[in-house]
mmCIF file of C-alpha atoms in Angstrom:
data_model
loop_
_atom_site.group_PDB
_atom_site.id
_atom_site.type_symbol
_atom_site.label_atom_id
_atom_site.label_comp_id
_atom_site.label_asym_id
_atom_site.label_seq_id
_atom_site.Cartn_x
_atom_site.Cartn_y
_atom_site.Cartn_z
ATOM 1 C CA MET A 7 -18.477 -22.054 -3.018
ATOM 2 C CA SER A 8 -17.015 -22.979 -6.369
ATOM 3 C CA GLU A 9 -18.956 -21.518 -9.277
ATOM 4 C CA THR A 10 -17.974 -21.314 -12.865
ATOM 5 C CA SER A 11 -21.263 -20.757 -14.651
ATOM 6 C CA ALA A 12 -23.237 -17.598 -15.180
ATOM 7 C CA SER A 13 -26.373 -19.181 -13.717
ATOM 8 C CA THR A 14 -24.947 -20.030 -10.297
ATOM 9 C CA SER A 15 -26.260 -17.829 -7.509
ATOM 10 C CA ILE A 16 -24.046 -15.613 -5.372
ATOM 11 C CA GLU A 17 -24.687 -15.384 -1.646
ATOM 12 C CA LEU A 18 -23.255 -12.755 0.663
ATOM 13 C CA GLY A 19 -21.718 -13.625 4.010
ATOM 14 C CA GLN A 20 -20.087 -16.877 2.866
ATOM 15 C CA GLY A 21 -16.590 -15.909 4.009
ATOM 16 C CA THR A 22 -15.328 -17.425 7.247
ATOM 17 C CA GLY A 23 -12.532 -14.999 8.172
ATOM 18 C CA PRO A 24 -12.638 -12.055 10.602
ATOM 19 C CA LEU A 25 -13.879 -9.626 7.918
ATOM 20 C CA ARG A 26 -17.089 -11.567 7.358
ATOM 21 C CA GLY A 27 -19.881 -9.054 6.895
ATOM 22 C CA VAL A 28 -17.648 -6.270 5.551
ATOM 23 C CA LYS A 29 -18.777 -5.244 2.055
ATOM 24 C CA VAL A 30 -16.292 -3.948 -0.510
ATOM 25 C CA VAL A 31 -16.825 -2.463 -3.967
ATOM 26 C CA GLU A 32 -13.734 -2.935 -6.145
ATOM 27 C CA ILE A 33 -13.297 -0.824 -9.259
ATOM 28 C CA ALA A 34 -11.053 -3.204 -11.148
ATOM 29 C CA GLY A 35 -7.446 -2.375 -11.960
ATOM 30 C CA ILE A 36 -4.191 -4.318 -12.110
ATOM 31 C CA GLY A 37 -1.509 -5.278 -9.602
ATOM 32 C CA PRO A 38 -1.755 -3.894 -6.079
ATOM 33 C CA GLY A 39 -5.465 -2.990 -6.115
ATOM 34 C CA PRO A 40 -6.607 -6.512 -7.009
ATOM 35 C CA HIS A 41 -4.086 -7.981 -4.564
ATOM 36 C CA ALA A 42 -5.504 -5.833 -1.766
ATOM 37 C CA CYS A 43 -9.017 -6.974 -2.638
ATOM 38 C CA MET A 44 -7.841 -10.588 -2.773
ATOM 39 C CA LEU A 45 -6.552 -10.184 0.785
ATOM 40 C CA LEU A 46 -9.822 -8.623 1.956
ATOM 41 C CA ALA A 47 -11.830 -11.415 0.292
ATOM 42 C CA ASP A 48 -9.488 -14.071 1.711
ATOM 43 C CA LEU A 49 -10.196 -12.680 5.181
ATOM 44 C CA GLY A 50 -13.932 -13.019 4.715
ATOM 45 C CA ALA A 51 -15.128 -9.725 3.210
ATOM 46 C CA ASP A 52 -17.821 -9.689 0.523
ATOM 47 C CA VAL A 53 -16.060 -8.054 -2.428
ATOM 48 C CA ILE A 54 -17.777 -7.284 -5.727
ATOM 49 C CA ARG A 55 -15.379 -6.625 -8.612
ATOM 50 C CA VAL A 56 -16.637 -4.046 -11.115
ATOM 51 C CA GLU A 57 -14.868 -4.400 -14.474
ATOM 52 C CA ARG A 58 -15.165 -2.748 -17.846
ATOM 53 C CA PRO A 59 -16.957 -4.923 -20.436
ATOM 54 C CA GLY A 60 -14.345 -7.116 -22.104
ATOM 55 C CA GLY A 61 -11.917 -6.651 -19.228
ATOM 56 C CA GLN A 62 -8.459 -5.111 -19.550
ATOM 57 C CA LEU A 63 -4.885 -6.196 -20.263
ATOM 58 C CA LEU A 64 -3.227 -8.189 -17.450
ATOM 59 C CA ALA A 65 -6.374 -7.982 -15.316
ATOM 60 C CA GLY A 66 -8.294 -11.208 -15.815
ATOM 61 C CA GLY A 67 -8.434 -14.858 -16.746
ATOM 62 C CA ALA A 68 -9.173 -18.094 -14.935
ATOM 63 C CA HIS A 69 -5.592 -18.375 -13.655
ATOM 64 C CA ASN A 70 -5.303 -14.838 -12.230
ATOM 65 C CA LEU A 71 -5.282 -15.650 -8.528
ATOM 66 C CA LEU A 72 -5.324 -11.952 -7.640
ATOM 67 C CA ASN A 73 -9.008 -12.060 -8.654
ATOM 68 C CA ARG A 74 -10.003 -14.997 -6.499
ATOM 69 C CA GLY A 75 -12.679 -14.827 -3.856
ATOM 70 C CA ARG A 76 -15.129 -12.424 -5.473
ATOM 71 C CA PRO A 77 -17.602 -12.242 -8.356
ATOM 72 C CA SER A 78 -16.961 -10.225 -11.515
ATOM 73 C CA VAL A 79 -19.504 -7.684 -12.733
ATOM 74 C CA ALA A 80 -19.128 -5.845 -16.060
ATOM 75 C CA LEU A 81 -20.445 -2.267 -16.145
ATOM 76 C CA ASP A 82 -19.903 0.474 -18.713
ATOM 77 C CA LEU A 83 -18.939 3.245 -16.282
ATOM 78 C CA LYS A 84 -19.314 5.901 -18.996
ATOM 79 C CA ASN A 85 -23.023 5.203 -18.965
ATOM 80 C CA PRO A 86 -24.935 7.303 -16.370
ATOM 81 C CA GLU A 87 -27.010 4.253 -15.416
ATOM 82 C CA ALA A 88 -23.827 2.324 -14.625
ATOM 83 C CA ARG A 89 -22.675 5.194 -12.423
ATOM 84 C CA ALA A 90 -26.015 5.051 -10.610
ATOM 85 C CA THR A 91 -25.597 1.281 -10.201
ATOM 86 C CA VAL A 92 -22.160 1.689 -8.610
ATOM 87 C CA LEU A 93 -23.562 4.312 -6.234
ATOM 88 C CA GLU A 94 -26.326 1.857 -5.352
ATOM 89 C CA LEU A 95 -23.629 -0.677 -4.452
ATOM 90 C CA VAL A 96 -21.711 1.967 -2.510
ATOM 91 C CA GLU A 97 -24.801 2.871 -0.496
ATOM 92 C CA GLY A 98 -24.686 -0.522 1.201
ATOM 93 C CA ALA A 99 -20.905 -0.966 1.255
ATOM 94 C CA ASP A 100 -18.233 -0.368 3.867
ATOM 95 C CA VAL A 101 -15.298 0.116 1.498
ATOM 96 C CA LEU A 102 -14.579 1.150 -2.086
ATOM 97 C CA VAL A 103 -11.203 0.387 -3.675
ATOM 98 C CA GLU A 104 -9.978 2.001 -6.899
ATOM 99 C CA GLY A 105 -6.635 2.313 -8.661
ATOM 100 C CA MET A 106 -7.263 4.906 -11.378
ATOM 101 C CA ARG A 107 -5.055 7.930 -12.049
ATOM 102 C CA PRO A 108 -6.003 10.849 -9.810
ATOM 103 C CA GLY A 109 -9.122 12.592 -11.087
ATOM 104 C CA VAL A 110 -10.531 9.745 -13.195
ATOM 105 C CA MET A 111 -13.067 8.616 -10.606
ATOM 106 C CA GLU A 112 -14.158 12.222 -10.065
ATOM 107 C CA ARG A 113 -14.751 12.625 -13.807
ATOM 108 C CA LEU A 114 -16.864 9.475 -13.756
ATOM 109 C CA GLY A 115 -18.956 10.947 -10.961
ATOM 110 C CA LEU A 116 -17.692 8.299 -8.529
ATOM 111 C CA GLY A 117 -15.097 10.243 -6.550
ATOM 112 C CA PRO A 118 -14.908 10.351 -2.753
ATOM 113 C CA GLU A 119 -17.392 13.212 -2.432
ATOM 114 C CA ASP A 120 -19.895 11.556 -4.772
ATOM 115 C CA CYS A 121 -19.727 8.341 -2.773
ATOM 116 C CA ALA A 122 -19.819 10.075 0.609
ATOM 117 C CA ALA A 123 -23.035 11.779 -0.465
ATOM 118 C CA VAL A 124 -24.787 8.383 -0.466
ATOM 119 C CA ASN A 125 -22.791 6.731 2.344
ATOM 120 C CA GLU A 126 -20.896 8.892 4.822
ATOM 121 C CA ARG A 127 -19.458 5.836 6.563
ATOM 122 C CA LEU A 128 -17.668 4.628 3.401
ATOM 123 C CA VAL A 129 -13.914 4.083 3.514
ATOM 124 C CA TYR A 130 -12.606 5.100 0.085
ATOM 125 C CA GLY A 131 -9.310 3.350 -0.720
ATOM 126 C CA ARG A 132 -7.185 4.865 -3.490
ATOM 127 C CA MET A 133 -4.223 2.877 -4.828
ATOM 128 C CA THR A 134 -1.662 4.685 -6.987
ATOM 129 C CA GLY A 135 2.066 4.676 -7.570
ATOM 130 C CA TRP A 136 2.871 8.364 -7.125
ATOM 131 C CA GLY A 137 -0.030 9.364 -4.857
ATOM 132 C CA GLN A 138 -2.999 11.668 -5.310
ATOM 133 C CA ASP A 139 -0.834 14.806 -5.493
ATOM 134 C CA GLY A 140 2.724 15.887 -6.261
ATOM 135 C CA PRO A 141 4.533 16.719 -9.526
ATOM 136 C CA LEU A 142 4.354 13.124 -10.822
ATOM 137 C CA ALA A 143 0.776 12.351 -9.786
ATOM 138 C CA GLN A 144 -0.521 12.334 -13.385
ATOM 139 C CA ALA A 145 2.454 10.499 -14.914
ATOM 140 C CA ALA A 146 2.417 6.838 -15.918
ATOM 141 C CA GLY A 147 4.669 4.470 -14.023
ATOM 142 C CA HIS A 148 5.235 0.940 -12.799
ATOM 143 C CA ASP A 149 6.633 -0.708 -9.691
ATOM 144 C CA MET A 150 10.336 -0.185 -10.446
ATOM 145 C CA ASN A 151 9.780 3.504 -11.246
ATOM 146 C CA TYR A 152 8.056 4.133 -7.938
ATOM 147 C CA ILE A 153 10.644 2.350 -5.806
ATOM 148 C CA ALA A 154 13.422 4.051 -7.813
ATOM 149 C CA ILE A 155 12.733 7.484 -6.324
ATOM 150 C CA THR A 156 12.316 6.254 -2.738
ATOM 151 C CA GLY A 157 15.973 5.276 -2.382
ATOM 152 C CA THR A 158 14.971 1.623 -2.107
ATOM 153 C CA LEU A 159 15.843 0.248 -5.548
ATOM 154 C CA PHE A 160 19.294 1.863 -5.394
ATOM 155 C CA GLY A 161 20.417 -0.586 -2.724
ATOM 156 C CA LEU A 162 18.825 -3.788 -4.013
ATOM 157 C CA GLY A 163 20.929 -6.647 -5.294
ATOM 158 C CA GLN A 164 24.494 -7.806 -4.814
ATOM 159 C CA ASP A 165 25.794 -6.354 -8.078
ATOM 160 C CA LYS A 166 28.065 -3.362 -7.514
ATOM 161 C CA GLY A 167 27.538 -2.334 -11.133
ATOM 162 C CA LYS A 168 23.759 -1.795 -11.062
ATOM 163 C CA PRO A 169 20.681 -2.368 -8.884
ATOM 164 C CA HIS A 170 18.502 -5.435 -9.370
ATOM 165 C CA PHE A 171 14.729 -5.216 -8.916
ATOM 166 C CA PRO A 172 12.915 -8.115 -7.194
ATOM 167 C CA SER A 173 10.101 -8.460 -9.738
ATOM 168 C CA ASN A 174 7.244 -6.225 -8.531
ATOM 169 C CA LEU A 175 7.122 -7.516 -4.970
ATOM 170 C CA VAL A 176 8.622 -4.514 -3.171
ATOM 171 C CA GLY A 177 6.564 -1.734 -4.752
ATOM 172 C CA ASP A 178 3.239 -3.145 -5.929
ATOM 173 C CA PHE A 179 2.720 -5.533 -3.057
ATOM 174 C CA GLY A 180 5.103 -4.521 -0.262
ATOM 175 C CA GLY A 181 4.697 -0.759 -0.415
ATOM 176 C CA GLY A 182 1.386 -0.851 -2.293
ATOM 177 C CA SER A 183 -1.364 -3.354 -1.512
ATOM 178 C CA THR A 184 -0.082 -4.114 1.991
ATOM 179 C CA TYR A 185 -0.299 -0.459 3.015
ATOM 180 C CA LEU A 186 -3.660 -0.050 1.283
ATOM 181 C CA VAL A 187 -5.089 -2.898 3.360
ATOM 182 C CA ILE A 188 -3.534 -1.497 6.546
ATOM 183 C CA GLY A 189 -5.080 1.886 5.762
ATOM 184 C CA ILE A 190 -8.501 0.426 4.981
ATOM 185 C CA LEU A 191 -8.608 -1.617 8.184
ATOM 186 C CA ALA A 192 -7.468 1.354 10.278
ATOM 187 C CA ALA A 193 -10.106 3.608 8.688
ATOM 188 C CA LEU A 194 -12.809 0.973 9.227
ATOM 189 C CA LEU A 195 -11.960 0.849 12.928
ATOM 190 C CA GLU A 196 -12.051 4.641 13.171
ATOM 191 C CA ALA A 197 -15.384 4.783 11.335
ATOM 192 C CA LYS A 198 -16.925 2.539 13.984
ATOM 193 C CA VAL A 199 -16.111 5.250 16.540
ATOM 194 C CA SER A 200 -16.784 8.406 14.513
ATOM 195 C CA GLY A 201 -19.527 7.153 12.238
ATOM 196 C CA ARG A 202 -17.710 8.727 9.300
ATOM 197 C CA GLY A 203 -15.578 7.239 6.561
ATOM 198 C CA GLN A 204 -12.549 8.843 4.950
ATOM 199 C CA THR A 205 -10.247 8.591 1.960
ATOM 200 C CA VAL A 206 -7.150 6.408 2.182
ATOM 201 C CA ASP A 207 -4.419 7.711 -0.166
ATOM 202 C CA ALA A 208 -2.200 4.636 -0.532
ATOM 203 C CA ALA A 209 0.782 5.575 -2.697
ATOM 204 C CA ILE A 210 3.490 3.049 -3.510
ATOM 205 C CA VAL A 211 6.144 5.738 -3.000
ATOM 206 C CA ASP A 212 4.874 6.367 0.535
ATOM 207 C CA GLY A 213 4.538 2.720 1.466
ATOM 208 C CA THR A 214 7.909 1.712 0.047
ATOM 209 C CA ALA A 215 9.667 4.515 1.926
ATOM 210 C CA SER A 216 7.993 3.301 5.116
ATOM 211 C CA LEU A 217 8.871 -0.304 4.309
ATOM 212 C CA ASN A 218 12.518 0.746 3.982
ATOM 213 C CA ALA A 219 12.640 2.453 7.394
ATOM 214 C CA MET A 220 15.379 0.149 8.715
ATOM 215 C CA THR A 221 17.756 1.264 5.958
ATOM 216 C CA ALA A 222 17.031 4.887 6.871
ATOM 217 C CA ALA A 223 17.804 4.002 10.487
ATOM 218 C CA PHE A 224 21.129 2.382 9.550
ATOM 219 C CA LEU A 225 22.048 5.426 7.449
ATOM 220 C CA ALA A 226 21.171 7.829 10.279
ATOM 221 C CA GLY A 227 23.298 5.786 12.675
ATOM 222 C CA GLY A 228 26.318 5.778 10.390
ATOM 223 C CA GLN A 229 26.068 2.018 9.893
ATOM 224 C CA PHE A 230 25.197 2.045 6.209
ATOM 225 C CA LYS A 231 27.089 2.839 3.018
ATOM 226 C CA GLU A 232 25.083 3.848 -0.039
ATOM 227 C CA GLU A 233 26.704 1.157 -2.137
ATOM 228 C CA ARG A 234 25.627 -2.362 -2.979
ATOM 229 C CA ALA A 235 27.203 -5.513 -1.549
ATOM 230 C CA VAL A 236 29.163 -3.700 1.162
ATOM 231 C CA ASN A 237 26.668 -3.687 4.044
ATOM 232 C CA LEU A 238 25.662 -6.267 6.611
ATOM 233 C CA LEU A 239 22.375 -7.289 4.993
ATOM 234 C CA ASP A 240 23.071 -6.779 1.268
ATOM 235 C CA GLY A 241 25.684 -9.467 0.706
ATOM 236 C CA GLY A 242 28.591 -7.398 1.968
ATOM 237 C CA ALA A 243 29.088 -9.844 4.839
ATOM 238 C CA PRO A 244 30.029 -13.372 3.706
ATOM 239 C CA PHE A 245 27.831 -14.896 6.401
ATOM 240 C CA TYR A 246 24.717 -13.197 4.936
ATOM 241 C CA ASP A 247 24.743 -14.147 1.279
ATOM 242 C CA VAL A 248 23.762 -16.735 -1.339
ATOM 243 C CA TYR A 249 26.081 -19.560 -2.406
ATOM 244 C CA GLU A 250 25.982 -21.900 -5.394
ATOM 245 C CA THR A 251 25.998 -25.662 -4.923
ATOM 246 C CA SER A 252 27.572 -28.321 -7.138
ATOM 247 C CA ASP A 253 24.336 -28.869 -9.065
ATOM 248 C CA GLY A 254 23.901 -25.199 -9.956
ATOM 249 C CA ARG A 255 21.335 -24.516 -7.252
ATOM 250 C CA HIS A 256 21.778 -22.187 -4.311
ATOM 251 C CA MET A 257 21.745 -21.920 -0.521
ATOM 252 C CA SER A 258 20.719 -18.882 1.500
ATOM 253 C CA VAL A 259 23.021 -18.148 4.425
ATOM 254 C CA GLY A 260 21.855 -15.758 7.159
ATOM 255 C CA SER A 261 24.134 -16.630 10.063
ATOM 256 C CA LEU A 262 24.265 -13.163 11.635
ATOM 257 C CA GLU A 263 24.480 -13.869 15.352
ATOM 258 C CA PRO A 264 27.728 -15.345 16.716
ATOM 259 C CA GLN A 265 26.093 -18.565 17.904
ATOM 260 C CA PHE A 266 24.487 -19.105 14.494
ATOM 261 C CA PHE A 267 27.763 -18.307 12.731
ATOM 262 C CA ALA A 268 29.531 -20.875 14.907
ATOM 263 C CA GLU A 269 26.971 -23.482 13.887
ATOM 264 C CA LEU A 270 27.406 -22.567 10.198
ATOM 265 C CA VAL A 271 31.159 -23.006 10.390
ATOM 266 C CA ARG A 272 30.852 -26.278 12.308
ATOM 267 C CA LEU A 273 28.389 -27.829 9.882
ATOM 268 C CA LEU A 274 30.422 -26.683 6.882
ATOM 269 C CA GLY A 275 33.385 -28.476 8.450
ATOM 270 C CA VAL A 276 35.700 -25.465 8.190
ATOM 271 C CA GLU A 277 36.219 -24.602 11.864
ATOM 272 C CA ASP A 278 39.979 -25.003 11.582
ATOM 273 C CA ARG A 279 40.270 -22.702 8.560
ATOM 274 C CA CYS A 280 37.616 -20.025 8.931
ATOM 275 C CA PRO A 281 38.572 -16.482 9.979
ATOM 276 C CA GLY A 282 36.769 -14.902 12.920
ATOM 277 C CA GLN A 283 33.280 -13.661 12.116
ATOM 278 C CA PHE A 284 34.092 -9.958 12.391
ATOM 279 C CA GLU A 285 37.669 -9.991 11.085
ATOM 280 C CA MET A 286 36.494 -7.765 8.263
ATOM 281 C CA GLU A 287 39.922 -7.568 6.687
ATOM 282 C CA ARG A 288 39.648 -11.330 6.088
ATOM 283 C CA TRP A 289 36.084 -11.412 4.755
ATOM 284 C CA GLY A 290 37.380 -12.014 1.234
ATOM 285 C CA GLU A 291 39.154 -15.109 2.467
ATOM 286 C CA MET A 292 36.018 -16.239 4.332
ATOM 287 C CA ARG A 293 33.823 -15.742 1.282
ATOM 288 C CA ALA A 294 36.164 -17.788 -0.914
ATOM 289 C CA LEU A 295 36.167 -20.571 1.701
ATOM 290 C CA PHE A 296 32.373 -20.631 1.864
ATOM 291 C CA THR A 297 32.082 -20.480 -1.933
ATOM 292 C CA ASP A 298 34.398 -23.445 -2.477
ATOM 293 C CA THR A 299 32.811 -25.470 0.317
ATOM 294 C CA PHE A 300 29.216 -25.027 -0.832
ATOM 295 C CA ARG A 301 30.270 -25.960 -4.378
ATOM 296 C CA SER A 302 31.501 -29.310 -3.115
ATOM 297 C CA ARG A 303 28.012 -30.800 -2.629
ATOM 298 C CA THR A 304 24.533 -30.649 -4.151
ATOM 299 C CA GLN A 305 21.777 -28.517 -2.704
ATOM 300 C CA ALA A 306 19.937 -31.603 -1.458
ATOM 301 C CA GLU A 307 23.050 -32.745 0.395
ATOM 302 C CA TRP A 308 23.506 -29.349 2.060
ATOM 303 C CA VAL A 309 19.804 -29.194 2.957
ATOM 304 C CA GLU A 310 20.204 -32.516 4.719
ATOM 305 C CA VAL A 311 23.114 -31.043 6.674
ATOM 306 C CA PHE A 312 21.527 -27.733 7.629
ATOM 307 C CA GLU A 313 17.738 -28.007 7.704
ATOM 308 C CA GLY A 314 16.356 -27.816 11.226
ATOM 309 C CA THR A 315 19.597 -26.523 12.735
ATOM 310 C CA ASP A 316 20.367 -23.075 14.180
ATOM 311 C CA ALA A 317 22.813 -22.186 11.412
ATOM 312 C CA CYS A 318 20.147 -20.116 9.582
ATOM 313 C CA VAL A 319 20.762 -21.787 6.222
ATOM 314 C CA ALA A 320 18.061 -22.858 3.749
ATOM 315 C CA GLY A 321 17.952 -24.155 0.206
ATOM 316 C CA ILE A 322 16.510 -21.756 -2.384
ATOM 317 C CA ILE A 323 13.725 -23.412 -4.356
ATOM 318 C CA PRO A 324 11.281 -22.253 -7.081
ATOM 319 C CA ILE A 325 7.610 -21.722 -6.326
ATOM 320 C CA SER A 326 6.711 -24.906 -8.221
ATOM 321 C CA GLU A 327 8.595 -26.887 -5.556
ATOM 322 C CA ALA A 328 7.582 -24.813 -2.540
ATOM 323 C CA ALA A 329 4.329 -26.684 -1.869
ATOM 324 C CA GLU A 330 6.264 -29.935 -1.437
ATOM 325 C CA HIS A 331 8.770 -28.576 1.073
ATOM 326 C CA PRO A 332 8.148 -30.518 4.316
ATOM 327 C CA HIS A 333 7.585 -27.395 6.407
ATOM 328 C CA MET A 334 5.315 -25.745 3.844
ATOM 329 C CA ALA A 335 3.391 -28.985 3.345
ATOM 330 C CA ALA A 336 2.952 -29.489 7.104
ATOM 331 C CA ARG A 337 1.452 -26.004 7.457
ATOM 332 C CA GLY A 338 -0.602 -26.273 4.265
ATOM 333 C CA VAL A 339 0.815 -22.998 2.937
ATOM 334 C CA PHE A 340 -0.173 -23.951 -0.609
ATOM 335 C CA VAL A 341 -3.314 -25.786 -1.655
ATOM 336 C CA THR A 342 -4.746 -26.963 -4.945
ATOM 337 C CA LYS A 343 -8.281 -25.637 -5.388
ATOM 338 C CA ASP A 344 -10.232 -25.357 -8.627
ATOM 339 C CA ASP A 345 -7.217 -27.030 -10.322
ATOM 340 C CA LEU A 346 -4.972 -24.102 -9.308
ATOM 341 C CA LEU A 347 -1.992 -24.402 -6.969
ATOM 342 C CA GLN A 348 -2.241 -21.308 -4.791
ATOM 343 C CA PRO A 349 -1.253 -19.858 -1.425
ATOM 344 C CA THR A 350 -3.761 -20.189 1.391
ATOM 345 C CA PRO A 351 -5.100 -17.060 3.107
ATOM 346 C CA ALA A 352 -2.686 -15.357 5.480
ATOM 347 C CA PRO A 353 -2.325 -14.624 8.328
ATOM 348 C CA ARG A 354 -4.025 -17.321 10.406
ATOM 349 C CA PHE A 355 -6.647 -16.800 13.086
ATOM 350 C CA SER A 356 -7.425 -18.964 16.101
ATOM 351 C CA ARG A 357 -11.235 -18.591 15.944
ATOM 352 C CA THR A 358 -12.260 -17.166 12.571
ATOM 353 C CA GLU A 359 -10.239 -19.278 10.169
ATOM 354 C CA ALA A 360 -10.143 -17.849 6.670
ATOM 355 C CA THR A 361 -11.058 -20.119 3.760
ATOM 356 C CA LEU A 362 -11.019 -19.829 -0.022
ATOM 357 C CA THR A 363 -14.310 -19.285 -1.852
ATOM 358 C CA LEU A 364 -14.782 -18.346 -5.519
ATOM 359 C CA PRO A 365 -12.113 -19.105 -8.119
ATOM 360 C CA PRO A 366 -10.922 -16.270 -10.388
ATOM 361 C CA SER A 367 -13.521 -15.324 -12.974
ATOM 362 C CA ARG A 368 -12.813 -16.556 -16.475
ATOM 363 C CA GLU A 369 -14.097 -13.363 -18.089
ATOM 364 C CA ALA A 370 -15.145 -9.901 -17.009
ATOM 365 C CA GLY A 371 -18.868 -10.040 -16.270
ATOM 366 C CA GLU A 372 -19.071 -13.759 -15.536
ATOM 367 C CA HIS A 373 -21.252 -13.130 -12.457
ATOM 368 C CA THR A 374 -22.987 -9.865 -13.387
ATOM 369 C CA ARG A 375 -26.590 -10.994 -12.974
ATOM 370 C CA ALA A 376 -26.073 -13.118 -9.862
ATOM 371 C CA ALA A 377 -23.789 -10.677 -8.039
ATOM 372 C CA LEU A 378 -25.848 -7.539 -8.670
ATOM 373 C CA THR A 379 -28.946 -9.421 -7.568
ATOM 374 C CA ALA A 380 -27.230 -10.605 -4.382
ATOM 375 C CA TRP A 381 -26.239 -7.010 -3.606
ATOM 376 C CA GLY A 382 -29.849 -5.894 -3.975
ATOM 377 C CA VAL A 383 -29.546 -3.905 -7.203
ATOM 378 C CA ALA A 384 -32.924 -3.261 -8.834
ATOM 379 C CA ASP A 385 -33.829 -4.228 -12.407
ATOM 380 C CA VAL A 386 -30.674 -6.209 -13.168
ATOM 381 C CA ASP A 387 -32.216 -7.797 -16.261
ATOM 382 C CA GLY A 388 -33.099 -4.342 -17.551
ATOM 383 C CA LEU A 389 -29.543 -3.115 -17.017
ATOM 384 C CA ILE A 390 -28.268 -6.059 -19.059
ATOM 385 C CA GLU A 391 -30.872 -5.596 -21.793
ATOM 386 C CA ARG A 392 -29.958 -1.892 -22.135
ATOM 387 C CA GLY A 393 -26.222 -2.648 -22.348
ATOM 388 C CA VAL A 394 -25.436 -0.880 -19.069
ATOM 389 C CA ALA A 395 -24.239 -4.168 -17.625
ATOM 390 C CA VAL A 396 -22.855 -7.170 -19.470
ATOM 391 C CA GLN A 397 -23.377 -10.817 -18.557
ATOM 392 C CA VAL A 398 -20.985 -13.162 -20.377
#
């Protein structure tokens, strides 16, 4: 379904993925909450996105792919009738997702207990940075702040002078939305057995710490130094690093295992000069050799040498070029739909293939009338006339 006008009808159950039939109420936020709901919608769930009239900063727009796959409804949640409307949606839902500071939903009369009173099977997903409790629970923060106190940001990057944060991938989406979705799916499975829902407290600090479990394991085993660019997987080893090519582009080298390292050295043409892989006292010499060799050709030339081999070497390309990479193109990892280049739903399923449905809404409230009607809300026109709901 591709709808861009306020008059187009919304039908439930149009998803094709394994979550078809699951109904989700999303109280709109930014970052990890919308990403989690994008994933649920991608996998077939019916998600209805409840936004404040006029939307909010960084949360909307026709190009915001995090909002794809579900209709946008604008409700003034400070209005008691809007609260009653959300509870009407909750009554028939399986999941609610919200990303407010702790206590906000309770003050709106839409907290876990309020929702459980009308639907005891509801899974209530809460997405925050610091978590629902703890000394920082009420403080503002963003991705890099959350991952900073988990010990994760400290080790990121190959700069000995300071850490480097990888945009907001690790916290918001790695330790945030991913763990929220895992929690929601686990709670949905449990609810099928118990008949009761529960609250999922998905905190970015918790998820990021869990995501970083391998580093904790290395540290416990005495195989990790709390410095940057000195360990096996942080650029400390010359055979697991990034190298510049003659045209200013870069190659990723991950030749950890001896057989892969041997292939790297052979294809670089430096077998007669390269130190042994684990002659650590000569790693400086090895790194200089690799640096000079990679700088002798363009990225395209090195890709031709390495791609498809067991050397574990790949050219580093921007997202604008990723769709055209032969492997990505063959798998259809990116598609153009509704004039937007975007990733296809992941992961893939053998029977219930997930497909894309609605494009991102252009404005908050683009589908208010159609979506509330589809969800069985009474007197939608009256809600709009009284200013409780807004149709743009």
